[in-house]
Structures are given as C-alpha cells and as structure tokens.
C-alpha cells in the first residue's frame, strides 16, 4: 500500500468523527431505546432519523417555557372579586332578615307587656299578640355559613323561589330516599301524605 493511500484512509477515518464523536448512533437494534426512538420519531412526523435528531437538538438548545400567567391570575382575581361581592350581598340580606326577626320578637314582647299592664285594652292587644305569634309560628331560624348561603341563594334565584322552599323540598326528598340521604331514618310517601292531610284538617277546624 502506498503512502498516499494510507494517508487517504487515515483522513477518511478521522473525518467521520467530530470531537471524538461518531456520526453513527448505536441504538442496540431491537432494544427499548430503539423502540422509544422509533415511537418518538413517528409521533414527531419526522421524515428521516437525521431530521428528527436535528429537531431534538433544536429543542434542547432553544427550550421554550411559557411563564407568563398574568392573564390567568387576572381572571382568577376577577372571579374572586365577583364572588366576594355576591357573598357581601348575601350577608347584608341575611343581616336584614335577622333584624326583621328581632323586630318582630321585640313587638311581641312589647305587646305581651302592654297586655299584662292594661287589662281594659286586653282584647285588642291579645289580637295583636296572636297575629305576631302566628307570624312566628313554625319558624326555624337558620344562619348558614357564607359558602352554603352563596349556593343556596344562587339555586333559589335560578329556580325563581326562596331559599326556605329549596331547603324544604330537599328535606322532604331526602326523607323519601332510603339510598341517598344522610338522615337517621326515612319516611314513606304515604306517611307524608297522611301527615299533610291531618295538618290541613286541623288548620280548617
């Protein structure tokens, strides 16, 4: 072999490596690495292994991380502000209802005192007492927490009814549902109809 031929072969051998790295990639044919490479290349839609390698190198050298979440934060802050506004409205309504109940109680106590102090006007005052008592009869004062009040009032608004009616309906439905309720016992529908009839008859007497 001539000296020129040896130099040529040596040059070719040296040019297939850059910084000691060969242009050939050994993926161990049939190995898990080979399978993963083929899958990723197919998912990337690369036409050749070389183009896929170039895509990987570009992604490695120029990673793109979107850290601008200002719009998301702004949306969340707006939703929080709206929710706080609704809660404040419901709390104000609740305070008004409590004030009205206290006023009725005060009127009832005042009427009772006046009736005891003045027997002559007892008949008229007794009528006033009975009227106030009738307003308070059967009343259950419930103060839900702000979260419960929020969804309760929202449901009532959508259904064009009152929170009391919503709770009333849910309680009756749960009474008749032995599978889904959290109550200590269930009541048959026939029993509910029987009680409704009995109460109605007592009211008409």
mmCIF file with all atom_site columns, C-alpha atoms in Angstrom:
data_model
loop_
_atom_site.group_PDB
_atom_site.id
_atom_site.type_symbol
_atom_site.label_atom_id
_atom_site.label_alt_id
_atom_site.label_comp_id
_atom_site.label_asym_id
_atom_site.label_entity_id
_atom_site.label_seq_id
_atom_site.pdbx_PDB_ins_code
_atom_site.Cartn_x
_atom_site.Cartn_y
_atom_site.Cartn_z
_atom_site.occupancy
_atom_site.B_iso_or_equiv
_atom_site.pdbx_formal_charge
_atom_site.auth_seq_id
_atom_site.auth_comp_id
_atom_site.auth_asym_id
_atom_site.auth_atom_id
_atom_site.pdbx_PDB_model_num
ATOM 1   C CA . UNK A 1 1   ? 0.000    0.000  0.000  1.00 0.00 ? 1   UNK A CA 1
ATOM 2   C CA . UNK A 1 2   ? 1.429    3.348  -0.992 1.00 0.00 ? 2   UNK A CA 1
ATOM 3   C CA . UNK A 1 3   ? 1.954    6.247  1.405  1.00 0.00 ? 3   UNK A CA 1
ATOM 4   C CA . UNK A 1 4   ? -0.744   8.290  -0.362 1.00 0.00 ? 4   UNK A CA 1
ATOM 5   C CA . UNK A 1 5   ? -3.302   5.506  0.058  1.00 0.00 ? 5   UNK A CA 1
ATOM 6   C CA . UNK A 1 6   ? -2.527   5.220  3.777  1.00 0.00 ? 6   UNK A CA 1
ATOM 7   C CA . UNK A 1 7   ? -2.892   8.984  4.268  1.00 0.00 ? 7   UNK A CA 1
ATOM 8   C CA . UNK A 1 8   ? -6.214   8.982  2.394  1.00 0.00 ? 8   UNK A CA 1
ATOM 9   C CA . UNK A 1 9   ? -7.628   6.155  4.545  1.00 0.00 ? 9   UNK A CA 1
ATOM 10  C CA . UNK A 1 10  ? -6.385   7.878  7.691  1.00 0.00 ? 10  UNK A CA 1
ATOM 11  C CA . UNK A 1 11  ? -8.051   11.150 6.670  1.00 0.00 ? 11  UNK A CA 1
ATOM 12  C CA . UNK A 1 12  ? -11.393  9.411  5.952  1.00 0.00 ? 12  UNK A CA 1
ATOM 13  C CA . UNK A 1 13  ? -11.251  7.636  9.291  1.00 0.00 ? 13  UNK A CA 1
ATOM 14  C CA . UNK A 1 14  ? -10.612  10.886 11.141 1.00 0.00 ? 14  UNK A CA 1
ATOM 15  C CA . UNK A 1 15  ? -13.331  12.894 9.345  1.00 0.00 ? 15  UNK A CA 1
ATOM 16  C CA . UNK A 1 16  ? -16.179  10.553 10.411 1.00 0.00 ? 16  UNK A CA 1
ATOM 17  C CA . UNK A 1 17  ? -15.754  11.808 13.985 1.00 0.00 ? 17  UNK A CA 1
ATOM 18  C CA . UNK A 1 18  ? -16.110  15.311 15.435 1.00 0.00 ? 18  UNK A CA 1
ATOM 19  C CA . UNK A 1 19  ? -14.524  15.897 18.808 1.00 0.00 ? 19  UNK A CA 1
ATOM 20  C CA . UNK A 1 20  ? -14.262  12.131 19.087 1.00 0.00 ? 20  UNK A CA 1
ATOM 21  C CA . UNK A 1 21  ? -17.995  11.628 18.432 1.00 0.00 ? 21  UNK A CA 1
ATOM 22  C CA . UNK A 1 22  ? -19.041  9.309  15.597 1.00 0.00 ? 22  UNK A CA 1
ATOM 23  C CA . UNK A 1 23  ? -21.806  10.195 13.162 1.00 0.00 ? 23  UNK A CA 1
ATOM 24  C CA . UNK A 1 24  ? -23.319  6.773  13.777 1.00 0.00 ? 24  UNK A CA 1
ATOM 25  C CA . UNK A 1 25  ? -25.684  6.232  16.723 1.00 0.00 ? 25  UNK A CA 1
ATOM 26  C CA . UNK A 1 26  ? -25.819  2.736  18.158 1.00 0.00 ? 26  UNK A CA 1
ATOM 27  C CA . UNK A 1 27  ? -29.361  2.208  19.484 1.00 0.00 ? 27  UNK A CA 1
ATOM 28  C CA . UNK A 1 28  ? -28.812  -1.526 20.053 1.00 0.00 ? 28  UNK A CA 1
ATOM 29  C CA . UNK A 1 29  ? -31.241  -2.899 17.429 1.00 0.00 ? 29  UNK A CA 1
ATOM 30  C CA . UNK A 1 30  ? -34.443  -4.245 18.959 1.00 0.00 ? 30  UNK A CA 1
ATOM 31  C CA . UNK A 1 31  ? -33.719  -2.684 22.355 1.00 0.00 ? 31  UNK A CA 1
ATOM 32  C CA . UNK A 1 32  ? -36.077  -0.499 24.418 1.00 0.00 ? 32  UNK A CA 1
ATOM 33  C CA . UNK A 1 33  ? -34.019  2.550  23.380 1.00 0.00 ? 33  UNK A CA 1
ATOM 34  C CA . UNK A 1 34  ? -34.504  1.602  19.727 1.00 0.00 ? 34  UNK A CA 1
ATOM 35  C CA . UNK A 1 35  ? -38.267  1.217  20.274 1.00 0.00 ? 35  UNK A CA 1
ATOM 36  C CA . UNK A 1 36  ? -38.596  4.577  22.071 1.00 0.00 ? 36  UNK A CA 1
ATOM 37  C CA . UNK A 1 37  ? -36.604  6.352  19.365 1.00 0.00 ? 37  UNK A CA 1
ATOM 38  C CA . UNK A 1 38  ? -38.834  4.900  16.637 1.00 0.00 ? 38  UNK A CA 1
ATOM 39  C CA . UNK A 1 39  ? -42.011  5.823  18.522 1.00 0.00 ? 39  UNK A CA 1
ATOM 40  C CA . UNK A 1 40  ? -40.947  9.418  19.186 1.00 0.00 ? 40  UNK A CA 1
ATOM 41  C CA . UNK A 1 41  ? -39.751  9.853  15.617 1.00 0.00 ? 41  UNK A CA 1
ATOM 42  C CA . UNK A 1 42  ? -43.107  8.604  14.318 1.00 0.00 ? 42  UNK A CA 1
ATOM 43  C CA . UNK A 1 43  ? -45.086  10.869 16.690 1.00 0.00 ? 43  UNK A CA 1
ATOM 44  C CA . UNK A 1 44  ? -42.959  13.867 15.656 1.00 0.00 ? 44  UNK A CA 1
ATOM 45  C CA . UNK A 1 45  ? -43.729  13.147 11.994 1.00 0.00 ? 45  UNK A CA 1
ATOM 46  C CA . UNK A 1 46  ? -40.041  13.286 11.077 1.00 0.00 ? 46  UNK A CA 1
ATOM 47  C CA . UNK A 1 47  ? -39.248  12.047 7.573  1.00 0.00 ? 47  UNK A CA 1
ATOM 48  C CA . UNK A 1 48  ? -35.757  10.818 8.453  1.00 0.00 ? 48  UNK A CA 1
ATOM 49  C CA . UNK A 1 49  ? -33.776  9.955  11.551 1.00 0.00 ? 49  UNK A CA 1
ATOM 50  C CA . UNK A 1 50  ? -31.443  12.864 10.754 1.00 0.00 ? 50  UNK A CA 1
ATOM 51  C CA . UNK A 1 51  ? -34.272  15.405 10.673 1.00 0.00 ? 51  UNK A CA 1
ATOM 52  C CA . UNK A 1 52  ? -35.612  14.021 13.943 1.00 0.00 ? 52  UNK A CA 1
ATOM 53  C CA . UNK A 1 53  ? -32.177  14.331 15.586 1.00 0.00 ? 53  UNK A CA 1
ATOM 54  C CA . UNK A 1 54  ? -31.983  17.943 14.376 1.00 0.00 ? 54  UNK A CA 1
ATOM 55  C CA . UNK A 1 55  ? -35.411  18.617 15.913 1.00 0.00 ? 55  UNK A CA 1
ATOM 56  C CA . UNK A 1 56  ? -34.270  17.170 19.225 1.00 0.00 ? 56  UNK A CA 1
ATOM 57  C CA . UNK A 1 57  ? -31.094  19.260 19.193 1.00 0.00 ? 57  UNK A CA 1
ATOM 58  C CA . UNK A 1 58  ? -33.052  22.442 18.373 1.00 0.00 ? 58  UNK A CA 1
ATOM 59  C CA . UNK A 1 59  ? -35.444  21.751 21.252 1.00 0.00 ? 59  UNK A CA 1
ATOM 60  C CA . UNK A 1 60  ? -32.551  21.134 23.631 1.00 0.00 ? 60  UNK A CA 1
ATOM 61  C CA . UNK A 1 61  ? -30.707  24.311 22.649 1.00 0.00 ? 61  UNK A CA 1
ATOM 62  C CA . UNK A 1 62  ? -33.781  26.529 22.487 1.00 0.00 ? 62  UNK A CA 1
ATOM 63  C CA . UNK A 1 63  ? -36.198  25.395 25.201 1.00 0.00 ? 63  UNK A CA 1
ATOM 64  C CA . UNK A 1 64  ? -39.399  27.436 25.293 1.00 0.00 ? 64  UNK A CA 1
ATOM 65  C CA . UNK A 1 65  ? -41.118  27.774 28.657 1.00 0.00 ? 65  UNK A CA 1
ATOM 66  C CA . UNK A 1 66  ? -44.172  29.998 28.849 1.00 0.00 ? 66  UNK A CA 1
ATOM 67  C CA . UNK A 1 67  ? -44.027  31.615 32.261 1.00 0.00 ? 67  UNK A CA 1
ATOM 68  C CA . UNK A 1 68  ? -46.419  34.471 31.544 1.00 0.00 ? 68  UNK A CA 1
ATOM 69  C CA . UNK A 1 69  ? -49.523  33.572 33.518 1.00 0.00 ? 69  UNK A CA 1
ATOM 70  C CA . UNK A 1 70  ? -50.626  37.145 34.172 1.00 0.00 ? 70  UNK A CA 1
ATOM 71  C CA . UNK A 1 71  ? -53.859  36.626 32.229 1.00 0.00 ? 71  UNK A CA 1
ATOM 72  C CA . UNK A 1 72  ? -54.762  33.568 34.291 1.00 0.00 ? 72  UNK A CA 1
ATOM 73  C CA . UNK A 1 73  ? -54.035  35.455 37.520 1.00 0.00 ? 73  UNK A CA 1
ATOM 74  C CA . UNK A 1 74  ? -56.140  38.421 36.354 1.00 0.00 ? 74  UNK A CA 1
ATOM 75  C CA . UNK A 1 75  ? -59.085  36.129 35.553 1.00 0.00 ? 75  UNK A CA 1
ATOM 76  C CA . UNK A 1 76  ? -58.849  34.412 38.936 1.00 0.00 ? 76  UNK A CA 1
ATOM 77  C CA . UNK A 1 77  ? -58.675  37.744 40.742 1.00 0.00 ? 77  UNK A CA 1
ATOM 78  C CA . UNK A 1 78  ? -61.764  38.957 38.873 1.00 0.00 ? 78  UNK A CA 1
ATOM 79  C CA . UNK A 1 79  ? -63.675  35.776 39.748 1.00 0.00 ? 79  UNK A CA 1
ATOM 80  C CA . UNK A 1 80  ? -62.636  36.137 43.390 1.00 0.00 ? 80  UNK A CA 1
ATOM 81  C CA . UNK A 1 81  ? -63.761  39.763 43.448 1.00 0.00 ? 81  UNK A CA 1
ATOM 82  C CA . UNK A 1 82  ? -67.148  38.840 41.959 1.00 0.00 ? 82  UNK A CA 1
ATOM 83  C CA . UNK A 1 83  ? -67.588  36.014 44.458 1.00 0.00 ? 83  UNK A CA 1
ATOM 84  C CA . UNK A 1 84  ? -66.718  38.301 47.363 1.00 0.00 ? 84  UNK A CA 1
ATOM 85  C CA . UNK A 1 85  ? -69.251  40.815 46.077 1.00 0.00 ? 85  UNK A CA 1
ATOM 86  C CA . UNK A 1 86  ? -72.001  38.200 45.990 1.00 0.00 ? 86  UNK A CA 1
ATOM 87  C CA . UNK A 1 87  ? -71.096  36.963 49.468 1.00 0.00 ? 87  UNK A CA 1
ATOM 88  C CA . UNK A 1 88  ? -71.259  40.529 50.787 1.00 0.00 ? 88  UNK A CA 1
ATOM 89  C CA . UNK A 1 89  ? -74.724  40.932 49.224 1.00 0.00 ? 89  UNK A CA 1
ATOM 90  C CA . UNK A 1 90  ? -76.000  37.711 50.795 1.00 0.00 ? 90  UNK A CA 1
ATOM 91  C CA . UNK A 1 91  ? -74.529  38.658 54.171 1.00 0.00 ? 91  UNK A CA 1
ATOM 92  C CA . UNK A 1 92  ? -76.285  42.023 54.004 1.00 0.00 ? 92  UNK A CA 1
ATOM 93  C CA . UNK A 1 93  ? -79.586  40.307 53.150 1.00 0.00 ? 93  UNK A CA 1
ATOM 94  C CA . UNK A 1 94  ? -79.067  37.874 55.999 1.00 0.00 ? 94  UNK A CA 1
ATOM 95  C CA . UNK A 1 95  ? -78.468  40.746 58.413 1.00 0.00 ? 95  UNK A CA 1
ATOM 96  C CA . UNK A 1 96  ? -81.670  42.420 57.221 1.00 0.00 ? 96  UNK A CA 1
ATOM 97  C CA . UNK A 1 97  ? -83.618  39.185 57.811 1.00 0.00 ? 97  UNK A CA 1
ATOM 98  C CA . UNK A 1 98  ? -82.151  38.842 61.305 1.00 0.00 ? 98  UNK A CA 1
ATOM 99  C CA . UNK A 1 99  ? -83.043  42.462 62.069 1.00 0.00 ? 99  UNK A CA 1
ATOM 100 C CA . UNK A 1 100 ? -86.620  41.841 60.902 1.00 0.00 ? 100 UNK A CA 1
ATOM 101 C CA . UNK A 1 101 ? -86.933  38.777 63.136 1.00 0.00 ? 101 UNK A CA 1
ATOM 102 C CA . UNK A 1 102 ? -85.579  40.716 66.125 1.00 0.00 ? 102 UNK A CA 1
ATOM 103 C CA . UNK A 1 103 ? -88.084  43.489 65.416 1.00 0.00 ? 103 UNK A CA 1
ATOM 104 C CA . UNK A 1 104 ? -90.963  41.002 65.393 1.00 0.00 ? 104 UNK A CA 1
ATOM 105 C CA . UNK A 1 105 ? -89.732  39.499 68.646 1.00 0.00 ? 105 UNK A CA 1
ATOM 106 C CA . UNK A 1 106 ? -89.484  42.962 70.199 1.00 0.00 ? 106 UNK A CA 1
ATOM 107 C CA . UNK A 1 107 ? -93.022  43.786 69.064 1.00 0.00 ? 107 UNK A CA 1
ATOM 108 C CA . UNK A 1 108 ? -94.286  40.533 70.541 1.00 0.00 ? 108 UNK A CA 1
ATOM 109 C CA . UNK A 1 109 ? -92.591  41.179 73.890 1.00 0.00 ? 109 UNK A CA 1
ATOM 110 C CA . UNK A 1 110 ? -93.892  44.745 73.967 1.00 0.00 ? 110 UNK A CA 1
ATOM 111 C CA . UNK A 1 111 ? -97.426  43.590 73.171 1.00 0.00 ? 111 UNK A CA 1
ATOM 112 C CA . UNK A 1 112 ? -97.256  40.998 75.960 1.00 0.00 ? 112 UNK A CA 1
ATOM 113 C CA . UNK A 1 113 ? -96.089  43.603 78.468 1.00 0.00 ? 113 UNK A CA 1
ATOM 114 C CA . UNK A 1 114 ? -98.787  46.053 77.440 1.00 0.00 ? 114 UNK A CA 1
ATOM 115 C CA . UNK A 1 115 ? -101.476 43.376 77.675 1.00 0.00 ? 115 UNK A CA 1
ATOM 116 C CA . UNK A 1 116 ? -100.412 42.481 81.202 1.00 0.00 ? 116 UNK A CA 1
ATOM 117 C CA . UNK A 1 117 ? -100.247 46.125 82.314 1.00 0.00 ? 117 UNK A CA 1
ATOM 118 C CA . UNK A 1 118 ? -103.570 47.210 80.851 1.00 0.00 ? 118 UNK A CA 1
ATOM 119 C CA . UNK A 1 119 ? -106.411 44.715 81.224 1.00 0.00 ? 119 UNK A CA 1
ATOM 120 C CA . UNK A 1 120 ? -109.005 47.083 79.706 1.00 0.00 ? 120 UNK A CA 1
ATOM 121 C CA . UNK A 1 121 ? -107.301 47.042 76.333 1.00 0.00 ? 121 UNK A CA 1
ATOM 122 C CA . UNK A 1 122 ? -106.514 43.383 76.693 1.00 0.00 ? 122 UNK A CA 1
ATOM 123 C CA . UNK A 1 123 ? -108.812 42.215 73.880 1.00 0.00 ? 123 UNK A CA 1
ATOM 124 C CA . UNK A 1 124 ? -107.269 44.392 71.195 1.00 0.00 ? 124 UNK A CA 1
ATOM 125 C CA . UNK A 1 125 ? -103.777 43.724 72.414 1.00 0.00 ? 125 UNK A CA 1
ATOM 126 C CA . UNK A 1 126 ? -104.465 39.990 72.528 1.00 0.00 ? 126 UNK A CA 1
ATOM 127 C CA . UNK A 1 127 ? -105.396 40.102 68.856 1.00 0.00 ? 127 UNK A CA 1
ATOM 128 C CA . UNK A 1 128 ? -102.111 41.828 68.132 1.00 0.00 ? 128 UNK A CA 1
ATOM 129 C CA . UNK A 1 129 ? -100.237 39.198 70.154 1.00 0.00 ? 129 UNK A CA 1
ATOM 130 C CA . UNK A 1 130 ? -101.976 36.354 68.327 1.00 0.00 ? 130 UNK A CA 1
ATOM 131 C CA . UNK A 1 131 ? -101.185 37.955 64.978 1.00 0.00 ? 131 UNK A CA 1
ATOM 132 C CA . UNK A 1 132 ? -97.500  38.225 65.858 1.00 0.00 ? 132 UNK A CA 1
ATOM 133 C CA . UNK A 1 133 ? -97.452  34.710 67.275 1.00 0.00 ? 133 UNK A CA 1
ATOM 134 C CA . UNK A 1 134 ? -98.963  33.406 64.053 1.00 0.00 ? 134 UNK A CA 1
ATOM 135 C CA . UNK A 1 135 ? -96.180  35.051 62.065 1.00 0.00 ? 135 UNK A CA 1
ATOM 136 C CA . UNK A 1 136 ? -93.581  33.377 64.284 1.00 0.00 ? 136 UNK A CA 1
ATOM 137 C CA . UNK A 1 137 ? -95.370  30.006 64.437 1.00 0.00 ? 137 UNK A CA 1
ATOM 138 C CA . UNK A 1 138 ? -93.375  27.179 62.915 1.00 0.00 ? 138 UNK A CA 1
ATOM 139 C CA . UNK A 1 139 ? -90.440  29.485 62.141 1.00 0.00 ? 139 UNK A CA 1
ATOM 140 C CA . UNK A 1 140 ? -86.989  27.897 62.198 1.00 0.00 ? 140 UNK A CA 1
ATOM 141 C CA . UNK A 1 141 ? -84.196  30.446 62.255 1.00 0.00 ? 141 UNK A CA 1
ATOM 142 C CA . UNK A 1 142 ? -81.223  29.152 60.261 1.00 0.00 ? 142 UNK A CA 1
ATOM 143 C CA . UNK A 1 143 ? -77.950  31.000 59.739 1.00 0.00 ? 143 UNK A CA 1
ATOM 144 C CA . UNK A 1 144 ? -75.930  29.103 57.090 1.00 0.00 ? 144 UNK A CA 1
ATOM 145 C CA . UNK A 1 145 ? -72.237  29.747 56.574 1.00 0.00 ? 145 UNK A CA 1
ATOM 146 C CA . UNK A 1 146 ? -71.313  32.084 53.668 1.00 0.00 ? 146 UNK A CA 1
ATOM 147 C CA . UNK A 1 147 ? -70.498  29.215 51.266 1.00 0.00 ? 147 UNK A CA 1
ATOM 148 C CA . UNK A 1 148 ? -73.805  27.411 51.908 1.00 0.00 ? 148 UNK A CA 1
ATOM 149 C CA . UNK A 1 149 ? -75.687  30.718 51.684 1.00 0.00 ? 149 UNK A CA 1
ATOM 150 C CA . UNK A 1 150 ? -73.998  31.520 48.359 1.00 0.00 ? 150 UNK A CA 1
ATOM 151 C CA . UNK A 1 151 ? -75.096  28.326 46.598 1.00 0.00 ? 151 UNK A CA 1
ATOM 152 C CA . UNK A 1 152 ? -78.469  28.226 48.348 1.00 0.00 ? 152 UNK A CA 1
ATOM 153 C CA . UNK A 1 153 ? -79.374  31.725 47.161 1.00 0.00 ? 153 UNK A CA 1
ATOM 154 C CA . UNK A 1 154 ? -77.935  31.043 43.697 1.00 0.00 ? 154 UNK A CA 1
ATOM 155 C CA . UNK A 1 155 ? -80.151  27.947 43.362 1.00 0.00 ? 155 UNK A CA 1
ATOM 156 C CA . UNK A 1 156 ? -83.195  29.832 44.635 1.00 0.00 ? 156 UNK A CA 1
ATOM 157 C CA . UNK A 1 157 ? -82.582  32.653 42.148 1.00 0.00 ? 157 UNK A CA 1
ATOM 158 C CA . UNK A 1 158 ? -82.321  30.231 39.212 1.00 0.00 ? 158 UNK A CA 1
ATOM 159 C CA . UNK A 1 159 ? -85.488  28.392 40.231 1.00 0.00 ? 159 UNK A CA 1
ATOM 160 C CA . UNK A 1 160 ? -87.407  31.613 40.988 1.00 0.00 ? 160 UNK A CA 1
ATOM 161 C CA . UNK A 1 161 ? -88.155  30.561 44.550 1.00 0.00 ? 161 UNK A CA 1
ATOM 162 C CA . UNK A 1 162 ? -86.872  31.178 48.078 1.00 0.00 ? 162 UNK A CA 1
ATOM 163 C CA . UNK A 1 163 ? -84.006  29.511 49.984 1.00 0.00 ? 163 UNK A CA 1
ATOM 164 C CA . UNK A 1 164 ? -86.553  28.249 52.528 1.00 0.00 ? 164 UNK A CA 1
ATOM 165 C CA . UNK A 1 165 ? -88.501  26.456 49.784 1.00 0.00 ? 165 UNK A CA 1
ATOM 166 C CA . UNK A 1 166 ? -85.280  24.893 48.475 1.00 0.00 ? 166 UNK A CA 1
ATOM 167 C CA . UNK A 1 167 ? -84.369  23.502 51.915 1.00 0.00 ? 167 UNK A CA 1
ATOM 168 C CA . UNK A 1 168 ? -87.954  22.394 52.493 1.00 0.00 ? 168 UNK A CA 1
ATOM 169 C CA . UNK A 1 169 ? -88.041  20.451 49.219 1.00 0.00 ? 169 UNK A CA 1
ATOM 170 C CA . UNK A 1 170 ? -84.619  18.864 49.726 1.00 0.00 ? 170 UNK A CA 1
ATOM 171 C CA . UNK A 1 171 ? -85.589  17.707 53.225 1.00 0.00 ? 171 UNK A CA 1
ATOM 172 C CA . UNK A 1 172 ? -88.820  16.094 52.026 1.00 0.00 ? 172 UNK A CA 1
ATOM 173 C CA . UNK A 1 173 ? -86.987  14.445 49.096 1.00 0.00 ? 173 UNK A CA 1
ATOM 174 C CA . UNK A 1 174 ? -84.331  13.055 51.440 1.00 0.00 ? 174 UNK A CA 1
ATOM 175 C CA . UNK A 1 175 ? -86.967  11.722 53.809 1.00 0.00 ? 175 UNK A CA 1
ATOM 176 C CA . UNK A 1 176 ? -88.302  9.550  50.991 1.00 0.00 ? 176 UNK A CA 1
ATOM 177 C CA . UNK A 1 177 ? -84.917  8.396  49.673 1.00 0.00 ? 177 UNK A CA 1
ATOM 178 C CA . UNK A 1 178 ? -83.518  5.455  51.706 1.00 0.00 ? 178 UNK A CA 1
ATOM 179 C CA . UNK A 1 179 ? -80.423  5.130  49.498 1.00 0.00 ? 179 UNK A CA 1
ATOM 180 C CA . UNK A 1 180 ? -79.040  8.627  49.070 1.00 0.00 ? 180 UNK A CA 1
ATOM 181 C CA . UNK A 1 181 ? -79.992  10.595 52.184 1.00 0.00 ? 181 UNK A CA 1
ATOM 182 C CA . UNK A 1 182 ? -77.904  11.325 55.278 1.00 0.00 ? 182 UNK A CA 1
ATOM 183 C CA . UNK A 1 183 ? -80.846  11.408 57.654 1.00 0.00 ? 183 UNK A CA 1
ATOM 184 C CA . UNK A 1 184 ? -81.212  8.937  60.543 1.00 0.00 ? 184 UNK A CA 1
ATOM 185 C CA . UNK A 1 185 ? -84.400  7.475  59.087 1.00 0.00 ? 185 UNK A CA 1
ATOM 186 C CA . UNK A 1 186 ? -86.690  7.538  56.046 1.00 0.00 ? 186 UNK A CA 1
ATOM 187 C CA . UNK A 1 187 ? -90.432  8.133  55.711 1.00 0.00 ? 187 UNK A CA 1
ATOM 188 C CA . UNK A 1 188 ? -92.761  6.509  53.211 1.00 0.00 ? 188 UNK A CA 1
ATOM 189 C CA . UNK A 1 189 ? -94.585  8.795  50.772 1.00 0.00 ? 189 UNK A CA 1
ATOM 190 C CA . UNK A 1 190 ? -97.915  7.510  52.080 1.00 0.00 ? 190 UNK A CA 1
ATOM 191 C CA . UNK A 1 191 ? -96.974  8.629  55.591 1.00 0.00 ? 191 UNK A CA 1
ATOM 192 C CA . UNK A 1 192 ? -96.079  12.117 54.324 1.00 0.00 ? 192 UNK A CA 1
ATOM 193 C CA . UNK A 1 193 ? -99.443  12.410 52.548 1.00 0.00 ? 193 UNK A CA 1
ATOM 194 C CA . UNK A 1 194 ? -101.185 11.257 55.731 1.00 0.00 ? 194 UNK A CA 1
ATOM 195 C CA . UNK A 1 195 ? -99.488  13.943 57.836 1.00 0.00 ? 195 UNK A CA 1
ATOM 196 C CA . UNK A 1 196 ? -100.252 16.628 55.227 1.00 0.00 ? 196 UNK A CA 1
ATOM 197 C CA . UNK A 1 197 ? -103.937 15.656 55.290 1.00 0.00 ? 197 UNK A CA 1
ATOM 198 C CA . UNK A 1 198 ? -104.032 15.641 59.082 1.00 0.00 ? 198 UNK A CA 1
ATOM 199 C CA . UNK A 1 199 ? -102.418 19.066 59.363 1.00 0.00 ? 199 UNK A CA 1
ATOM 200 C CA . UNK A 1 200 ? -104.732 20.502 56.724 1.00 0.00 ? 200 UNK A CA 1
ATOM 201 C CA . UNK A 1 201 ? -107.795 19.194 58.582 1.00 0.00 ? 201 UNK A CA 1
ATOM 202 C CA . UNK A 1 202 ? -106.544 20.677 61.854 1.00 0.00 ? 202 UNK A CA 1
ATOM 203 C CA . UNK A 1 203 ? -105.992 24.021 60.145 1.00 0.00 ? 203 UNK A CA 1
ATOM 204 C CA . UNK A 1 204 ? -109.528 24.083 58.758 1.00 0.00 ? 204 UNK A CA 1
ATOM 205 C CA . UNK A 1 205 ? -111.105 23.390 62.161 1.00 0.00 ? 205 UNK A CA 1
#
